Short mmCIF file of C-alpha atoms in Angstrom, two decimals:
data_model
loop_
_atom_site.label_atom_id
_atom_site.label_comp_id
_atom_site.label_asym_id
_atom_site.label_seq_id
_atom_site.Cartn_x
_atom_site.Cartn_y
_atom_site.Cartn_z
CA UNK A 1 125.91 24.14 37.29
CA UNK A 2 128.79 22.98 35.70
CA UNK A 3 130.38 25.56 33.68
CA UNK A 4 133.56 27.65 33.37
CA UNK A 5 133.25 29.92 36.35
CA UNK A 6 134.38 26.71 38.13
CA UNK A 7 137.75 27.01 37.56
CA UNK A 8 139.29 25.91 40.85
CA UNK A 9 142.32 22.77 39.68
CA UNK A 10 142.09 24.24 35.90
CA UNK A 11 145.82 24.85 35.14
CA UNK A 12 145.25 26.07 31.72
CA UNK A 13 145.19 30.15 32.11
CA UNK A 14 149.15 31.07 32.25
CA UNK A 15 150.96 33.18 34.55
CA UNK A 16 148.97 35.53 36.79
CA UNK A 17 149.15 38.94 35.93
CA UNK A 18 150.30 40.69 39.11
CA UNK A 19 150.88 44.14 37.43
CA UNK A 20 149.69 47.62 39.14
CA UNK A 21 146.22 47.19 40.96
CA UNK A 22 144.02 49.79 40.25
CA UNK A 23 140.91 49.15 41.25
CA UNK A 24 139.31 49.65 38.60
CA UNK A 25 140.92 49.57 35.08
CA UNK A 26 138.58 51.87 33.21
CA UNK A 27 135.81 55.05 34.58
CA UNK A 28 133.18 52.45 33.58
CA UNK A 29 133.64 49.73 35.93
CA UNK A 30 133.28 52.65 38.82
CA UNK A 31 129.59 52.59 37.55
CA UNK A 32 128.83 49.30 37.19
CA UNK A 33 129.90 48.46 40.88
CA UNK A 34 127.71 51.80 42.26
CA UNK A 35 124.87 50.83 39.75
CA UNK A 36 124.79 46.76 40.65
CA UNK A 37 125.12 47.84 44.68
CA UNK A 38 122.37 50.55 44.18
CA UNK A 39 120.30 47.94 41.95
CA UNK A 40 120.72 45.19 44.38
CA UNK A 41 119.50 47.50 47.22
CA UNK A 42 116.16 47.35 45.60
CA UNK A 43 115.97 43.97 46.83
CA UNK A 44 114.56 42.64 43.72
CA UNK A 45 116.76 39.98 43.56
CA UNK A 46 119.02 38.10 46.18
CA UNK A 47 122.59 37.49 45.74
CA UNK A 48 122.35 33.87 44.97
CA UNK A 49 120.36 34.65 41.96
CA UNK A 50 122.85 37.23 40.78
CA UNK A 51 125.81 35.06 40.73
CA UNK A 52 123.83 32.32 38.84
CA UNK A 53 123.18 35.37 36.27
CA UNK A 54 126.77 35.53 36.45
CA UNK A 55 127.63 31.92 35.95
CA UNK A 56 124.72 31.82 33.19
CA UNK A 57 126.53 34.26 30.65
CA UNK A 58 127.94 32.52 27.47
CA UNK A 59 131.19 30.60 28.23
CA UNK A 60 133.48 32.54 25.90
CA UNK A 61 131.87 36.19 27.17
CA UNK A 62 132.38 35.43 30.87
CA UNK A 63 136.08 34.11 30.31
CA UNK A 64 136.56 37.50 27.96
CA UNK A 65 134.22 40.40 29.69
CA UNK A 66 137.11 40.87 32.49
CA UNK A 67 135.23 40.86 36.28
CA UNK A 68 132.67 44.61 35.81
CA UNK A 69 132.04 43.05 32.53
CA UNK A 70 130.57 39.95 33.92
CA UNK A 71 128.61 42.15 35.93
CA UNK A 72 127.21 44.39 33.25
CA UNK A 73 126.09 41.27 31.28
CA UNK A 74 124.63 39.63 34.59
CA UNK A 75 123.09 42.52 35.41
CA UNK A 76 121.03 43.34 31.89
CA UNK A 77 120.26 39.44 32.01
CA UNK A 78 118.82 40.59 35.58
CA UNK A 79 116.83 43.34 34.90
CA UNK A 80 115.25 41.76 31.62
CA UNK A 81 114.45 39.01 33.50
CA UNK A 82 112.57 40.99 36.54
CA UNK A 83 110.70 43.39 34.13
CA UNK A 84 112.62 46.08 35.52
CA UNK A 85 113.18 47.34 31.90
CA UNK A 86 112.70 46.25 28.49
CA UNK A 87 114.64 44.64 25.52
CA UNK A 88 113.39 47.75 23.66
CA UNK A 89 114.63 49.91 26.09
CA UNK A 90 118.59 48.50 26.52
CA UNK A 91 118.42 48.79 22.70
CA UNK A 92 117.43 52.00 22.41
CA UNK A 93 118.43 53.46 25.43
CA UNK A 94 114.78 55.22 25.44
CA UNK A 95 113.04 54.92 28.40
CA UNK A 96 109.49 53.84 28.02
CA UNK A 97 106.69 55.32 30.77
CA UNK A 98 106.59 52.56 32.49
CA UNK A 99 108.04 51.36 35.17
CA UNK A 100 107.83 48.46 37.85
CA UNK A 101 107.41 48.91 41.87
CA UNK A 102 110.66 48.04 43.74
CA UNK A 103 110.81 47.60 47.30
CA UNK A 104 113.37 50.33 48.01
CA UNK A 105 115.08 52.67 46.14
CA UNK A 106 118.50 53.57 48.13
CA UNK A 107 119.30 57.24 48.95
CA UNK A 108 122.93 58.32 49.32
CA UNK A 109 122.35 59.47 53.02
CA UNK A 110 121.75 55.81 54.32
CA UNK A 111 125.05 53.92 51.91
CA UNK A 112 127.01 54.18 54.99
CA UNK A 113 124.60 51.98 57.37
CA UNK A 114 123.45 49.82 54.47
CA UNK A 115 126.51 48.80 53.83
CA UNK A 116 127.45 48.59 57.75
CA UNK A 117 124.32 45.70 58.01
CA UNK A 118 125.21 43.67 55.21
CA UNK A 119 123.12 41.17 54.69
CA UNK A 120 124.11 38.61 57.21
CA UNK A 121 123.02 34.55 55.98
CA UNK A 122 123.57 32.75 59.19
CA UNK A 123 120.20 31.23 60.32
CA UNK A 124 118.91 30.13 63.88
CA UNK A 125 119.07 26.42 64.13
CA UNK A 126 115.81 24.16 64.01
CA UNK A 127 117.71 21.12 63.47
CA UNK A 128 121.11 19.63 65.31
CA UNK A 129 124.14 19.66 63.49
CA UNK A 130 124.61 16.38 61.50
CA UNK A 131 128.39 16.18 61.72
CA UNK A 132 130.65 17.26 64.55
CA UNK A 133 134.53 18.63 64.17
CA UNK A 134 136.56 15.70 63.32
CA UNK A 135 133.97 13.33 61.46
CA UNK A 136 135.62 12.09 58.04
CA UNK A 137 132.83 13.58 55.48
CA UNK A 138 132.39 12.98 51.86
CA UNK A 139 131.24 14.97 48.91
CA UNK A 140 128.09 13.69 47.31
CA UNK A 141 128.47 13.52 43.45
CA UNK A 142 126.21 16.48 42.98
CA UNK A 143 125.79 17.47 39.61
CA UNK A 144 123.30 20.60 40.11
CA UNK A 145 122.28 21.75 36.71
CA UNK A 146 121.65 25.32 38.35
CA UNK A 147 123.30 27.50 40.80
CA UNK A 148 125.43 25.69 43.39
CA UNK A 149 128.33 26.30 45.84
CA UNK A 150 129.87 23.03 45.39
CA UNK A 151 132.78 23.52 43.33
CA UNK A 152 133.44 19.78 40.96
CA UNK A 153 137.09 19.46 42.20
CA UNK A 154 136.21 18.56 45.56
CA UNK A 155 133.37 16.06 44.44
CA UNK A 156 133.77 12.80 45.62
CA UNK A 157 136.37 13.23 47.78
CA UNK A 158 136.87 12.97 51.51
CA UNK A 159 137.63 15.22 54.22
CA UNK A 160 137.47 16.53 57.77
CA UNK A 161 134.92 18.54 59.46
CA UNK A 162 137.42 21.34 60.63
CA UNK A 163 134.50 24.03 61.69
CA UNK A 164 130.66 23.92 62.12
CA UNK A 165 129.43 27.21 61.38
CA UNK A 166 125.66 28.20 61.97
CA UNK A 167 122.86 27.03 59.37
CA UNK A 168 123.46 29.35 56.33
CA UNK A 169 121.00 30.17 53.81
CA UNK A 170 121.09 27.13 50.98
CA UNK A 171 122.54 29.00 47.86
CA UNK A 172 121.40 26.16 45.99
CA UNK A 173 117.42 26.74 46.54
CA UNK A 174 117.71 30.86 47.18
CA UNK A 175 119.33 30.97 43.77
CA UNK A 176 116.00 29.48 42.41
CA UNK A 177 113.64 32.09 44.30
CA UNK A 178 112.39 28.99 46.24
CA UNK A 179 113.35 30.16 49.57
CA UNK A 180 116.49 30.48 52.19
CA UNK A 181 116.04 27.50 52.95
CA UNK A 182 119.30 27.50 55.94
CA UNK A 183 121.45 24.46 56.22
CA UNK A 184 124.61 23.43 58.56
CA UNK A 185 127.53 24.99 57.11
CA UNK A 186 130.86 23.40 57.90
CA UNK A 187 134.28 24.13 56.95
CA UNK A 188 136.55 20.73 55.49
CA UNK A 189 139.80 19.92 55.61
CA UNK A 190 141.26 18.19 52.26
CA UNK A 191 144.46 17.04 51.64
CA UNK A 192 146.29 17.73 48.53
CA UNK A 193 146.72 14.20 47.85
CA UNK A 194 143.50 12.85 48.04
CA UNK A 195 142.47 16.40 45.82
CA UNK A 196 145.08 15.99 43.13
CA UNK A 197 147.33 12.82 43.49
CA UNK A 198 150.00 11.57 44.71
CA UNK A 199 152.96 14.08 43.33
CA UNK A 200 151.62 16.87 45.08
CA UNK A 201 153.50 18.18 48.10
CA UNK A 202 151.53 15.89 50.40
CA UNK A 203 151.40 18.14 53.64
CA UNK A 204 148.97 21.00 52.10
CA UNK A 205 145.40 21.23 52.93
CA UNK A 206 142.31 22.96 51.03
CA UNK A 207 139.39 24.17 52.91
CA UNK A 208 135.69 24.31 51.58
CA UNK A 209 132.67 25.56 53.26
CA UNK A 210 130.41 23.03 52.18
CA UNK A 211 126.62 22.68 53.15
CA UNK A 212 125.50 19.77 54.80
CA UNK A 213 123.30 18.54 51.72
CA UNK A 214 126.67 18.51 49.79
CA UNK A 215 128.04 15.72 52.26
CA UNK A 216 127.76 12.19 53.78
CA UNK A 217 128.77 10.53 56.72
CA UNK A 218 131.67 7.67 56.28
CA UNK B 1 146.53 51.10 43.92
CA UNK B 2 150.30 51.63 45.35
CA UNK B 3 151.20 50.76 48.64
CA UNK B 4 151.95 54.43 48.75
CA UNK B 5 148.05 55.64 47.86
CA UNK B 6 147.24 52.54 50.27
CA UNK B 7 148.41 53.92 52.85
CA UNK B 8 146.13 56.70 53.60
CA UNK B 9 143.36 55.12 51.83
CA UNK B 10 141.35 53.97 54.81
CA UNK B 11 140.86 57.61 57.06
CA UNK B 12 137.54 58.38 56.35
CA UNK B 13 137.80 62.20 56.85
CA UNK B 14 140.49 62.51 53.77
CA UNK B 15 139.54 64.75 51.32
CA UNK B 16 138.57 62.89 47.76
CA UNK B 17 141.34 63.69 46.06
CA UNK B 18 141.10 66.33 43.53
CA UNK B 19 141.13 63.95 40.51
CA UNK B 20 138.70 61.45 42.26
CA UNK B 21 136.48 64.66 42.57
CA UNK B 22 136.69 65.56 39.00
CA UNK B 23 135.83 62.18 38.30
CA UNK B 24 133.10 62.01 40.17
CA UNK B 25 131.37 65.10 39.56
CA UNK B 26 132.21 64.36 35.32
CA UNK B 27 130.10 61.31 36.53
CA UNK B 28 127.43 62.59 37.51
CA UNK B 29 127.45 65.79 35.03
CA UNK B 30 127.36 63.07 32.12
CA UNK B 31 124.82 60.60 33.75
CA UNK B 32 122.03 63.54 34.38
CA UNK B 33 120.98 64.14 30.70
CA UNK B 34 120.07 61.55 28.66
CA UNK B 35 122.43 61.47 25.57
CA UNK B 36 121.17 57.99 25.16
CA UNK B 37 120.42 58.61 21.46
CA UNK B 38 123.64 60.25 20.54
CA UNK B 39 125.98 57.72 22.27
CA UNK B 40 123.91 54.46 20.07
CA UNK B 41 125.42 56.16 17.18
CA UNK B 42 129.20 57.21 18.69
CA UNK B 43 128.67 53.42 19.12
CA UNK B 44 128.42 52.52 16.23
CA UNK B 45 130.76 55.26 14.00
CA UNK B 46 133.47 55.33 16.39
CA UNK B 47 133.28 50.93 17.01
CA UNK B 48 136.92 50.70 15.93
CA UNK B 49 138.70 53.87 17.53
CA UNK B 50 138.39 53.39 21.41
CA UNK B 51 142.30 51.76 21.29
CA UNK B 52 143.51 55.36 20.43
CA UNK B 53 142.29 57.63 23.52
CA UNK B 54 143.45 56.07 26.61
CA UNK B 55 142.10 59.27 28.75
CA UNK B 56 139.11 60.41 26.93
CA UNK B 57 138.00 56.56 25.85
CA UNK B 58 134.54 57.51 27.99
CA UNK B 59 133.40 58.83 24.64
CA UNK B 60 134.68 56.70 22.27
CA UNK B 61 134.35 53.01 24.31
CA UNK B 62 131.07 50.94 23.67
CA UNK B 63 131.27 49.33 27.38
CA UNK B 64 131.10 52.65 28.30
CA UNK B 65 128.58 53.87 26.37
CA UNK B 66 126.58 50.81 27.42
CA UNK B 67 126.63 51.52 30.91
CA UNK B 68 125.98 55.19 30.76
CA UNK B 69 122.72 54.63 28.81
CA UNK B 70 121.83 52.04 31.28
CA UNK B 71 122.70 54.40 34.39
CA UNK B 72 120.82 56.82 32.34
CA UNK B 73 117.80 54.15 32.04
CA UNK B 74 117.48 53.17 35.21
CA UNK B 75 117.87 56.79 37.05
CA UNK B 76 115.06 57.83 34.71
CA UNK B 77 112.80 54.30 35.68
CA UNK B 78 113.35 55.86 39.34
CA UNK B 79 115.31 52.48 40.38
CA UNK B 80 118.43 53.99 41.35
CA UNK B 81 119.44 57.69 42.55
CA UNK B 82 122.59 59.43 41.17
CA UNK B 83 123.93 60.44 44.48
CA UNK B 84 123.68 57.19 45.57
CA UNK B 85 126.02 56.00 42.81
CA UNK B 86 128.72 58.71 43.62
CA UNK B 87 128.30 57.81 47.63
CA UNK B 88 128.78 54.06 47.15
CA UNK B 89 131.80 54.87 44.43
CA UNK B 90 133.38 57.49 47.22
CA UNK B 91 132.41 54.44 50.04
CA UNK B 92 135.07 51.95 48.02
CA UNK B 93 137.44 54.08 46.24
CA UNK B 94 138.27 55.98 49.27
CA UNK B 95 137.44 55.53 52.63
CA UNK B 96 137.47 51.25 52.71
CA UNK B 97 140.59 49.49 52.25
CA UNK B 98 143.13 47.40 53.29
CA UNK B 99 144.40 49.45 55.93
CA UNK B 100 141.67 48.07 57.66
CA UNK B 101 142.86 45.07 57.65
CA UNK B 102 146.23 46.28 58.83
CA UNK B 103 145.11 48.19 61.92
CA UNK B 104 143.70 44.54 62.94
CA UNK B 105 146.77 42.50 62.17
CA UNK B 106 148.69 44.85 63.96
CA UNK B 107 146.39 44.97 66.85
CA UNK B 108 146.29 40.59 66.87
CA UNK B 109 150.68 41.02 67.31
CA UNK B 110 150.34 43.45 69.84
CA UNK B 111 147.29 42.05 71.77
CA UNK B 112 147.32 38.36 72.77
CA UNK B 113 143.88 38.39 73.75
CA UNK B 114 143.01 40.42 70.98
CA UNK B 115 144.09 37.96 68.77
CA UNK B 116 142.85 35.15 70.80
CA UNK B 117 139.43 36.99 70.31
CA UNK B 118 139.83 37.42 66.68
CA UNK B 119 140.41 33.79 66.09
CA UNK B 120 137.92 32.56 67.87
CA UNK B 121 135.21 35.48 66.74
CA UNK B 122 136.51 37.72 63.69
CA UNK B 123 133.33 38.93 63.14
CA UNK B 124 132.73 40.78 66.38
CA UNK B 125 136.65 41.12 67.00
CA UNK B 126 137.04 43.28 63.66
CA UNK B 127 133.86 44.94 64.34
CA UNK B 128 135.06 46.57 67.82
CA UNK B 129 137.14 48.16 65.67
CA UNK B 130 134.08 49.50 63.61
CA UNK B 131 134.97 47.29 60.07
CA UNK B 132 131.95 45.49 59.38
CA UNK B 133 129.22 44.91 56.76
CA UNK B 134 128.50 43.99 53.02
CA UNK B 135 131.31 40.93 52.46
CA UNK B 136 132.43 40.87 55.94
CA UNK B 137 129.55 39.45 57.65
CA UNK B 138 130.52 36.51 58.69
CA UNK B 139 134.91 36.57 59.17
CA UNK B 140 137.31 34.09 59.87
CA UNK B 141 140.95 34.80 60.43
CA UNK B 142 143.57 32.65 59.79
CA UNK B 143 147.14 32.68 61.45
CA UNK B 144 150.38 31.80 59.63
CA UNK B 145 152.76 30.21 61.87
CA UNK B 146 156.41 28.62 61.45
CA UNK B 147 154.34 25.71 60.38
CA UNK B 148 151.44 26.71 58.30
CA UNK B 149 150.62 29.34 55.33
CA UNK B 150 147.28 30.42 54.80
CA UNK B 151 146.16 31.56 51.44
CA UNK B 152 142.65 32.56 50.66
CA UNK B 153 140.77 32.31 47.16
CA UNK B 154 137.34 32.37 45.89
CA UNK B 155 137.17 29.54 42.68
CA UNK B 156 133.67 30.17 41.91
CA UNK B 157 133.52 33.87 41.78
CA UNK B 158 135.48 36.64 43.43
CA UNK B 159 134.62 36.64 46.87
CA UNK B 160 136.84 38.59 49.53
CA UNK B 161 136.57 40.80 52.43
CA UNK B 162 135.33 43.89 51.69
CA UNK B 163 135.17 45.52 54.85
CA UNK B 164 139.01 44.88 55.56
CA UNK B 165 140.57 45.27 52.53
CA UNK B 166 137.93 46.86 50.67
CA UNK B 167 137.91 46.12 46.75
CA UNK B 168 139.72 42.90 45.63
CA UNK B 169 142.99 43.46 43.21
CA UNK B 170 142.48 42.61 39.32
CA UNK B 171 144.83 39.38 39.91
CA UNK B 172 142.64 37.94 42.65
CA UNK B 173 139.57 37.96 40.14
CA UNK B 174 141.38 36.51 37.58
CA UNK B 175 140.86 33.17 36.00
CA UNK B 176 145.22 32.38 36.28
CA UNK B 177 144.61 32.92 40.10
CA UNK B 178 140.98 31.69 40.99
CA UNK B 179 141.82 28.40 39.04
CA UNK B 180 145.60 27.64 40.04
CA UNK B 181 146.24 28.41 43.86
CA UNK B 182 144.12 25.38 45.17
CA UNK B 183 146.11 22.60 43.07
CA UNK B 184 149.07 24.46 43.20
CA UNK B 185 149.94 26.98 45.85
CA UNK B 186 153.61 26.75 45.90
CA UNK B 187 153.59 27.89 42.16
CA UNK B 188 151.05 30.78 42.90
CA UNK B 189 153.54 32.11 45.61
CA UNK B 190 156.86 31.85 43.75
CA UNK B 191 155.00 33.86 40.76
CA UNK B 192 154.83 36.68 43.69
CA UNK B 193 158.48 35.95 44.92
CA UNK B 194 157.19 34.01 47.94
CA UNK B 195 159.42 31.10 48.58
CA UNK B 196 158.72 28.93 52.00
CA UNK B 197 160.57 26.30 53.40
CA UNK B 198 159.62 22.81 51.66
CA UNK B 199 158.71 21.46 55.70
CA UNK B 200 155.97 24.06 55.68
CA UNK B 201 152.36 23.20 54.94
CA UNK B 202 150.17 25.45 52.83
CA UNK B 203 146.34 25.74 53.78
CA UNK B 204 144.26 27.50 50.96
CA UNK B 205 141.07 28.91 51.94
CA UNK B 206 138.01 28.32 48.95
CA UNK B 207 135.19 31.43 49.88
CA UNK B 208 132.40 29.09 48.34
CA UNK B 209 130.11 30.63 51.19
CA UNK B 210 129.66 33.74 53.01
CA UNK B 211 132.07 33.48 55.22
CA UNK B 212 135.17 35.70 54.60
CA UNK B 213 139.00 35.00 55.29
CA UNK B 214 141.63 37.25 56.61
CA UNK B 215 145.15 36.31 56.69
CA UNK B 216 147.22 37.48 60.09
CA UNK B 217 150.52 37.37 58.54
CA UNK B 218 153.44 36.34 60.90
CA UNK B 219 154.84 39.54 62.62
CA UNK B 220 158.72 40.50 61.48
CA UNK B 221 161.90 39.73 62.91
CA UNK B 222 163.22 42.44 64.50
CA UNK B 223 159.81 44.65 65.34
CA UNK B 224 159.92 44.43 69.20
CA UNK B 225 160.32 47.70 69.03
CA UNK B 226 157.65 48.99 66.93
CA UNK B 227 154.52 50.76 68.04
CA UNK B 228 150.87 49.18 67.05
CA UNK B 229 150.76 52.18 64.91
CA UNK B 230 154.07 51.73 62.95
CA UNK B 231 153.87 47.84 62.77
CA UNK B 232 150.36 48.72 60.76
CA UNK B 233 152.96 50.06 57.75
CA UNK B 234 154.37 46.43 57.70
CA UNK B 235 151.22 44.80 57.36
CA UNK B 236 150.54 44.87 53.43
CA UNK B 237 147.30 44.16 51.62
CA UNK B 238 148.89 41.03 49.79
CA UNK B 239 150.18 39.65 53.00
CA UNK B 240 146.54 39.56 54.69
CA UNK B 241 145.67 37.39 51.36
CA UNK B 242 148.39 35.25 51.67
CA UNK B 243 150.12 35.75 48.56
CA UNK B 244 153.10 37.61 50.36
CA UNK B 245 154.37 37.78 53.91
CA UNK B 246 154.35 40.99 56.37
CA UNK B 247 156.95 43.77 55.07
CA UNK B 248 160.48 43.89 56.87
CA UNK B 249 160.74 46.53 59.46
CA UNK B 250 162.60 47.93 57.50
CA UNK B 251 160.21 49.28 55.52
CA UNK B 252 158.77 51.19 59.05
CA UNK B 253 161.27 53.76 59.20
#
């Protein structure tokens, strides 16, 4: 989707504020992390679908709400969305007597080892690998109207295959609760030249992980 | 966090400190009762106060009050557990962070083969030393050299390796980093008083997928005599992003 969360070339947001780094900069944003982790552990959605919940939020809100904020809002969005509660109910704060079946409700005794699994997205491979380390690749002119991984400043352009990682789950599908879908995952090499022009410092390099449906042979 | 608290943040068997505790156990005090009603209407009266009470803003802030009545929600629905919430607060706040990462950077200096391992395999290299899991599944490490600077970013979101260096820093998730380091790098370092030689090339790192970055800074001048242990100190959170180099070793003693 194109939309603000796609920020990487933007050069419009000032100086970076490198101040003291707490964690978290209110008791709040302590909860939402525990209560989006906890939620998420229910399995009722995937992480793909969460970020596009993220990247869904009103323009102005998601540049505004600061990073626990964007989760708050993606998160209500969320559990409207899966029936796990009610309009009525994040108005009034009143729960109703209902409530849906998750999968799995996470108890504080297995955090530790949930977290220590992760949830690992590399796939076994059913296919060979389309392009090898070296190949000149270019990015397709995608314009996904929904959840993607393909950020816009490296559309069009043309690198090198630096790393073939395993078949990773396709965000682009699991964000649409149409499957994992795995695809080759490789790592590309851009220069800054061919990225932003010519009066760049010409020696530095970006690198993308880019699915192989995001690319073409040359 | 201060390199100071950072420190000691990653030894699991520290005691919460006392604050954290209070914290915590105010947590989960407030979130067991359902005040739900009463906080809709601080909501509303007390909209235009929450500037005034930096320390006590928990009752006066409408994020807050938000998110308690939808803890309070969704530990009534059954969804979610309360002493889940405090574990997986406890897990990032206090026993995962960047010293982590250190204790592998300093391992890669010491340890050829270790480092040959961890740049071939991260993922199982920085798991031997039992970091793994949720946004560290799948690592890559990068190694600065006299020729090349590594800098890591996420421009779609905020991605960034949790089990290493545990909770990102507010300026990594901001829209003035996320947006700037990949068109201009050199700019991004100066603004942390990073200044490389023109000759050296810059490689930024975009997390668009699940694979994680780690930074192996390059080791000091002067640390030949340094234990694994000591050269850890050196071997700050910033550096293992990219947006600063290892500490002097000065800084050991």
């Amino acid at each position: 989707m194109n939309g603000v969360h796609d920020m990487g070339g933007l050069e419009c947001f000032g100086p970076i504020e490198n101040g003291p780094d707490e964690k978290f900069h209110h008791d709040w944003e302590r909860q939402v992390l525990a209560i989006t982790l906890a939620v998420g552990a229910t399995g009722t959605w995937n992480l793909d679908q969460s970020r596009f919940s993220r990247e869904s939020l009103d323009p102005s809100l998601y540049l505004s709400a600061g990073y626990y904020g964007i989760w708050l809002n993606a998160l209500e969005s969320l559990l409207l969305k899966h029936g796990l509660l009610s309009q009525a109910e994040l108005n009034s704060g009143k729960a109703e007597p209902t409530f849906k079946t998750v999968n799995r409700v996470l108890e504080a005794c297995d955090v530790e080892a949930t977290l220590n699994r992760g949830s690992p997205v590399n796939r076994p491979a059913t296919t060979s690998a389309l392009f090898s380390v070296g190949d000149q690749v270019r990015v397709i002119n995608l314009h996904t109207p929904t959840h993607t991984r393909l950020p816009a400043y490296i559309r069009n352009h043309t690198g090198i295959v630096h790393k073939v990682h395993d078949p990773h789950v396709y965000p682009d599908t699991h964000a649409l609760g149409k499957g994992e879908n795995p695809q080759w995952l490789y790592n590309i090499q851009f220069n800054a030249k061919e990225l932003w022009g010519e009066h760049r410092r010409q020696h530095d390099v970006v690198h993308v992980d880019c699915w192989e449906p995001y690319l073409e042979g040359i | 966090m201060t390199k100071k608290t950072q420190s000691s943040a990653d030894h699991t068997v520290n005691p919460v400190p006392q604050d954290q505790k209070q914290r915590a156990s105010d947590g989960s005090h407030e979130g067991g009762h359902d005040h739900s009603h009463s906080h809709a209407h601080h909501e509303r009266d007390h909209n235009h106060t929450h500037e005034h009470g930096d320390h006590d803003h928990s009752h006066l802030d409408p994020t807050a009050l938000r998110v308690r009545s939808l803890q309070t929600l969704l530990l009534k629905k059954g969804y979610i557990k309360e002493d889940t919430l405090n574990e997986l607060i406890d897990t990032y706040e206090n026993k995962v962070g960047p010293r982590n990462g250190a204790k592998v950077v300093a391992k890669a200096w010491v340890d050829e083969n270790y480092k040959n391992w961890l740049l071939t395999d991260a993922t199982a290299a920085i798991a031997s030393l039992d970091f793994q899991g949720r946004q560290g599944e799948h690592m890559v490490a990068v190694e600065n050299t006299p020729d090349v600077h590594n800098m890591v970013v996420c421009t779609l979101c905020s991605c960034y390796p949790w089990p290493v260096l545990g909770l990102p820093p507010a300026w990594y998730k901001s829209a003035p980093y996320r947006s700037r380091v990949v068109i201009d790098p050199a700019s991004v370092l100066s603004e942390f008083g990073v200044t490389l030689p023109e000759r050296k090339r810059i490689a930024v790192w975009d997390s668009t997928a699940e694979v994680r970055y780690l930074v192996i800074p390059e080791r000091p001048e002067n640390t030949e005599h340094l234990s694994q242990t000591e050269l850890e100190k050196l071997v700050n959170r910033d550096s293992m992003i990219g947006t600063a180099l290892a500490s002097p070793a000065e800084l050991c003693t």
